[in-house]
């Protein structure tokens, strides 16, 4: 799990070639999807906007008031989407989304106002324009029938029309990653990359429009466009298999979608805890940990979550062991000093590999876009809460993209604020 310099360079060159293949529409594990967002916020965005955020931990409806590109007022309501709706009939899901929109809009007393809506739909889509997003596959905890290969915007519009009790107009579809870049750009004009490090992971960047081959709408002299990499799937075609360890194979085998979203399984919040658990279980089985006696709880997939890895990593930073003991006690383990050191070491190796992999790809992007200065807008709990991730990323990106000035910036709530800004940009383009 520790990469040599040669392996690091190889990953960098494989990623670059997948990026270039994807953008030229040649076979690649990277979708490199055109988002049709050709402009960043310019500080003129004003008015009332709705944002709908589906695909994160919560489903949210948000009313935002923008004044000169800045959110001056925000009201949000979270709605629960039950398991039956998540895996049921697609029409029922979209009817429920429309019902939540109505409930919220009427609750806010704005049902008679024309409200442009930005729909954050954080699933892999093929976009034909800023307001057409065809679902490629469901991911995370969703698997509704009759939605794959259909336009999520059309399904939402039809559901809103069936109710007919609001004046909501869906004007743009985006995902959380794009929203993060846009939200970042409203704070810092140098923002050129958007990154999510949460349950899943993905990145997008500003590409020169003349390099993008997939373009279905009429062109209006756009100079740049945001490309959604969908890097969670990097390596699904086998190009990254040279880094796969036995622990990764087991992690993949235990996952919901085997052999899919390969890269995400090395780096995202959904998997780092499980990878750690698998590694600790294996070391125990070999008699190297806990005197060879693994408690049942440690042998159960899904039992060690990534927040616990962060908790243990905090000990390593502080030179302590209280957090590690606390986590192990939850598993019913009384650990020796040596056990503690090994557990901390495993958490470090797995977290560090993830930070290095993300940095390798970001450094490749920085070299590719080759700007004087680039800001990378980031959101997601793994980035926000892991005590060492950001530090490692700064260190590794500097090493791997020497001479490229960059800044990591936390862009809070790209899927809400970013969606409102994209809706405003969509109106400006009309
Ligand atoms: P989402 O990506 O689902 O919109 P988040 O950005 O909150 O939402 O990410 C949730 C993921 O972050 C979960 O996989 C969780 O395990 C992970 N996570 C939560 N807290 C922490 C933490 N303290 N350290 C590292 N990862 C965390």
Coordinates of C-alpha atoms in Angstrom, one line a residue, residues 84-391:
X84 CA -39.1 1.5 -0.3
X85 CA -39.0 4.7 -2.4
X86 CA -35.2 4.4 -3.0
X87 CA -35.6 1.0 -4.7
X88 CA -39.2 1.2 -5.8
X89 CA -40.8 2.6 -9.0
X90 CA -39.2 5.7 -10.5
X91 CA -42.4 7.6 -11.0
X92 CA -43.2 7.2 -7.3
X93 CA -39.8 8.6 -6.3
X94 CA -40.2 11.7 -8.6
X95 CA -43.8 12.2 -7.4
X96 CA -42.4 12.2 -3.9
X97 CA -39.7 14.8 -4.8
X98 CA -42.4 17.0 -6.4
X99 CA -44.6 16.6 -3.2
X100 CA -41.6 17.7 -1.1
X101 CA -41.1 20.7 -3.4
X102 CA -44.7 21.7 -3.1
X103 CA -44.8 21.2 0.7
X104 CA -41.7 23.4 1.0
X105 CA -42.7 26.1 -1.5
X106 CA -46.2 26.4 -0.1
X107 CA -44.7 26.4 3.5
X108 CA -42.5 29.4 2.5
X109 CA -45.5 31.1 0.9
X110 CA -43.8 31.5 -2.5
X111 CA -46.1 29.2 -4.6
X112 CA -47.2 32.1 -6.8
X113 CA -43.7 33.3 -7.6
X114 CA -41.9 31.9 -10.7
X115 CA -39.0 30.1 -9.2
X116 CA -36.0 28.8 -11.2
X117 CA -34.8 25.5 -9.8
X118 CA -31.3 24.0 -10.0
X119 CA -31.5 20.2 -9.6
X120 CA -28.4 18.7 -7.9
X121 CA -28.7 15.1 -9.0
X122 CA -25.5 13.4 -7.8
X123 CA -25.5 10.3 -9.9
X124 CA -23.6 9.5 -13.2
X125 CA -25.5 11.2 -16.0
X126 CA -25.0 11.8 -19.7
X127 CA -25.9 15.4 -20.3
X128 CA -27.3 16.6 -23.7
X129 CA -27.6 20.2 -22.4
X130 CA -27.7 22.1 -19.2
X131 CA -31.2 21.0 -18.6
X132 CA -31.1 17.3 -19.8
X133 CA -29.4 14.7 -17.6
X134 CA -29.8 11.0 -18.6
X135 CA -29.1 8.7 -15.7
X136 CA -26.4 6.2 -16.6
X137 CA -26.7 4.1 -13.5
X138 CA -28.0 4.4 -10.0
X139 CA -25.4 4.3 -7.2
X140 CA -25.2 4.7 -3.4
X141 CA -28.5 3.5 -1.9
X142 CA -30.8 4.1 -4.8
X143 CA -32.0 1.6 -7.4
X144 CA -35.4 2.7 -8.7
X145 CA -37.0 1.0 -11.8
X146 CA -37.5 2.8 -15.1
X147 CA -35.2 5.7 -14.5
X148 CA -31.9 4.5 -16.0
X149 CA -31.5 5.9 -19.6
X150 CA -34.2 8.5 -18.8
X151 CA -33.9 12.2 -18.3
X152 CA -34.1 13.1 -14.6
X153 CA -35.1 16.7 -15.4
X154 CA -38.0 15.6 -17.6
X155 CA -39.2 13.1 -14.9
X156 CA -39.1 15.9 -12.3
X157 CA -40.9 18.4 -14.6
X158 CA -43.6 15.9 -15.3
X159 CA -44.1 15.2 -11.6
X160 CA -44.3 18.9 -10.8
X161 CA -46.8 19.3 -13.6
X162 CA -48.9 16.5 -12.3
X163 CA -49.3 18.4 -9.1
X164 CA -49.6 21.8 -10.7
X165 CA -49.6 23.7 -7.4
X166 CA -46.4 25.7 -7.8
X167 CA -44.6 27.8 -10.4
X168 CA -41.3 26.0 -10.2
X169 CA -39.3 25.8 -13.4
X170 CA -36.4 23.3 -13.6
X171 CA -33.6 25.2 -15.5
X172 CA -30.5 23.2 -14.8
X173 CA -29.2 19.9 -13.7
X174 CA -25.8 19.3 -12.1
X175 CA -24.1 17.1 -9.6
X176 CA -22.5 18.0 -6.2
X177 CA -19.0 18.2 -7.7
X178 CA -20.0 20.8 -10.3
X179 CA -21.9 22.7 -7.6
X180 CA -18.8 22.7 -5.5
X181 CA -16.6 24.2 -8.3
X182 CA -19.3 26.9 -8.9
X183 CA -19.7 27.7 -5.2
X184 CA -15.9 27.9 -4.9
X185 CA -15.7 30.2 -7.9
X186 CA -18.2 32.6 -6.3
X187 CA -15.7 33.0 -3.5
X188 CA -12.4 32.8 -5.4
X189 CA -12.1 33.6 -9.1
X190 CA -9.1 31.3 -9.5
X191 CA -11.2 28.2 -8.8
X192 CA -10.6 25.7 -11.6
X193 CA -11.2 22.3 -9.9
X194 CA -14.1 21.0 -7.8
X195 CA -13.6 18.0 -5.6
X196 CA -15.8 15.8 -3.4
X197 CA -14.4 13.6 -0.7
X198 CA -17.4 12.3 1.2
X199 CA -19.3 9.1 0.9
X200 CA -18.1 8.9 -2.6
X201 CA -15.5 10.9 -4.5
X202 CA -15.5 12.8 -7.8
X203 CA -13.8 15.8 -9.4
X204 CA -14.5 18.2 -12.2
X205 CA -12.4 21.0 -13.8
X206 CA -12.5 23.8 -16.3
X207 CA -11.5 22.6 -19.7
X208 CA -10.9 24.6 -22.9
X209 CA -14.1 24.3 -24.9
X210 CA -12.2 23.6 -28.2
X211 CA -10.8 20.4 -26.6
X212 CA -14.2 18.9 -25.9
X213 CA -15.7 16.7 -28.6
X214 CA -19.0 15.8 -27.0
X215 CA -21.1 18.9 -27.7
X216 CA -24.7 18.5 -28.7
X217 CA -26.1 22.0 -28.3
X218 CA -25.5 25.0 -30.5
X219 CA -22.2 26.7 -29.6
X220 CA -22.1 30.3 -28.6
X221 CA -18.3 30.9 -28.6
X222 CA -17.8 29.4 -25.2
X223 CA -14.1 29.5 -24.2
X224 CA -14.3 27.0 -21.3
X225 CA -16.7 24.4 -20.0
X226 CA -16.8 22.4 -16.8
X227 CA -16.0 18.7 -17.4
X228 CA -17.3 16.2 -14.8
X229 CA -14.6 13.5 -14.7
X230 CA -16.6 10.9 -12.7
X231 CA -13.3 9.7 -11.4
X232 CA -14.9 7.2 -9.0
X233 CA -14.9 4.8 -11.9
X234 CA -11.2 5.3 -12.7
X235 CA -9.7 1.9 -13.3
X236 CA -13.0 0.0 -13.9
X237 CA -11.4 -1.1 -17.2
X238 CA -8.5 -2.7 -15.4
X239 CA -5.9 0.0 -16.1
X240 CA -5.2 0.5 -12.3
X241 CA -5.1 -3.1 -11.4
X242 CA -1.4 -2.9 -10.7
X243 CA -2.1 -1.2 -7.3
X244 CA -4.8 -3.6 -6.2
X245 CA -3.9 -5.5 -3.0
X246 CA -5.6 -8.6 -1.5
X247 CA -7.3 -6.2 0.9
X248 CA -8.8 -4.2 -2.0
X249 CA -10.0 -7.4 -3.6
X250 CA -11.9 -8.3 -0.4
X251 CA -13.3 -4.8 -0.1
X252 CA -14.6 -5.0 -3.6
X253 CA -16.1 -8.4 -3.1
X254 CA -18.0 -7.2 0.0
X255 CA -19.3 -4.1 -1.9
X256 CA -22.7 -3.5 -3.4
X257 CA -21.5 -3.1 -7.0
X258 CA -18.5 -5.4 -7.5
X259 CA -15.9 -4.3 -10.0
X260 CA -17.5 -0.9 -10.3
X261 CA -16.4 2.4 -9.0
X262 CA -12.9 1.0 -8.4
X263 CA -11.1 4.3 -7.6
X264 CA -13.8 5.3 -5.1
X265 CA -13.0 2.1 -3.2
X266 CA -9.4 3.2 -2.6
X267 CA -10.3 6.7 -1.4
X268 CA -13.7 7.6 -0.2
X269 CA -15.4 7.8 3.1
X270 CA -17.7 4.8 2.4
X271 CA -14.7 2.4 2.1
X272 CA -11.6 3.5 4.1
X273 CA -13.1 2.2 7.4
X274 CA -13.9 -1.2 5.8
X275 CA -10.5 -1.5 4.2
X276 CA -9.0 -0.9 7.6
X277 CA -11.3 -3.5 9.2
X278 CA -10.3 -6.1 6.5
X279 CA -6.6 -5.4 7.1
X280 CA -6.9 -5.7 10.8
X281 CA -8.9 -8.9 10.6
X282 CA -6.3 -10.4 8.3
X283 CA -3.4 -9.5 10.6
X284 CA -5.3 -11.0 13.5
X285 CA -5.9 -14.2 11.6
X286 CA -2.2 -14.4 11.0
X287 CA -1.5 -14.1 14.7
X288 CA 0.1 -10.7 14.4
X289 CA -2.6 -8.8 16.3
X290 CA -4.7 -9.3 19.4
X291 CA -2.8 -12.5 20.1
X292 CA -4.7 -14.0 17.2
X293 CA -8.2 -13.7 18.7
X294 CA -10.4 -11.4 16.6
X295 CA -13.7 -10.5 18.3
X296 CA -16.8 -11.2 16.1
X297 CA -17.5 -7.5 15.8
X298 CA -14.3 -6.9 13.9
X299 CA -15.0 -9.7 11.5
X300 CA -18.3 -8.2 10.4
X301 CA -18.2 -6.2 7.1
X302 CA -19.2 -2.5 7.6
X303 CA -18.5 -2.5 11.3
X304 CA -15.6 -0.1 11.2
X305 CA -16.6 3.3 9.8
X306 CA -14.2 6.0 8.4
X307 CA -15.0 8.4 11.2
X308 CA -13.3 5.9 13.6
X309 CA -10.2 5.8 11.4
X310 CA -10.1 9.6 11.7
X311 CA -10.4 9.2 15.5
X312 CA -7.4 6.9 15.6
X313 CA -5.4 9.1 13.2
X314 CA -5.9 12.0 15.7
X315 CA -4.0 9.8 18.3
X316 CA -1.1 9.4 15.8
X317 CA -1.0 13.2 15.3
X318 CA -1.1 13.8 19.1
X319 CA 1.2 10.9 20.0
X320 CA -1.5 9.5 22.2
X321 CA -3.5 6.3 22.4
X322 CA -6.8 7.1 24.1
X323 CA -8.9 7.3 21.0
X324 CA -7.5 4.0 19.7
X325 CA -8.2 2.3 23.0
X326 CA -11.7 3.8 22.9
X327 CA -12.4 2.4 19.4
X328 CA -11.0 -1.0 20.2
X329 CA -13.0 -1.2 23.4
X330 CA -16.1 -0.8 21.2
X331 CA -15.0 -4.0 19.5
X332 CA -14.5 -5.7 22.8
X333 CA -10.7 -5.8 22.4
X334 CA -8.2 -5.2 25.2
X335 CA -5.2 -4.2 23.3
X336 CA -1.5 -4.3 24.2
X337 CA 0.8 -1.3 23.4
X338 CA 2.0 -3.2 20.4
X339 CA -1.5 -3.8 19.2
X340 CA -2.2 -0.1 19.5
X341 CA 0.9 0.8 17.5
X342 CA -0.1 -1.7 14.7
X343 CA -3.7 -0.5 14.5
X344 CA -2.5 3.1 14.3
X345 CA 0.0 2.1 11.6
X346 CA -2.7 0.4 9.5
X347 CA -5.0 3.5 9.7
X348 CA -2.2 5.7 8.7
X349 CA -1.2 3.5 5.7
X350 CA -4.8 3.3 4.4
X351 CA -5.5 7.0 4.9
X352 CA -2.2 8.0 3.4
X353 CA -2.6 6.0 0.3
X354 CA -6.0 7.6 -0.3
X355 CA -4.6 11.1 0.2
X356 CA -1.7 10.3 -2.2
X357 CA -4.0 8.8 -4.9
X358 CA -6.3 11.9 -4.8
X359 CA -3.2 14.2 -4.9
X360 CA -1.7 12.3 -7.9
X361 CA -4.9 12.9 -9.9
X362 CA -5.2 16.6 -8.8
X363 CA -1.5 17.2 -9.6
X364 CA -2.1 15.7 -13.1
X365 CA -5.1 18.1 -13.6
X366 CA -3.1 21.1 -12.4
X367 CA -0.4 20.3 -14.9
X368 CA -3.0 19.8 -17.6
X369 CA -4.9 23.0 -17.1
X370 CA -1.6 24.8 -16.6
X371 CA -2.8 28.1 -15.1
X372 CA -0.7 30.6 -13.2
X373 CA -2.8 29.9 -10.0
X374 CA -5.6 27.4 -9.4
X375 CA -7.9 27.0 -6.5
X376 CA -9.3 23.6 -5.8
X377 CA -12.8 23.8 -4.2
X378 CA -13.4 20.8 -1.9
X379 CA -16.3 19.6 0.1
X380 CA -17.2 16.3 1.9
X381 CA -16.8 14.9 5.4
X382 CA -13.7 13.0 4.8
X383 CA -11.9 16.1 3.8
X384 CA -13.4 18.2 6.5
X385 CA -12.9 15.8 9.4
X386 CA -10.0 13.5 8.7
X387 CA -7.2 15.2 10.7
X388 CA -4.3 14.5 8.3
X389 CA -5.9 14.4 4.8
X390 CA -5.6 18.1 3.9
X391 CA -2.0 18.4 5.1

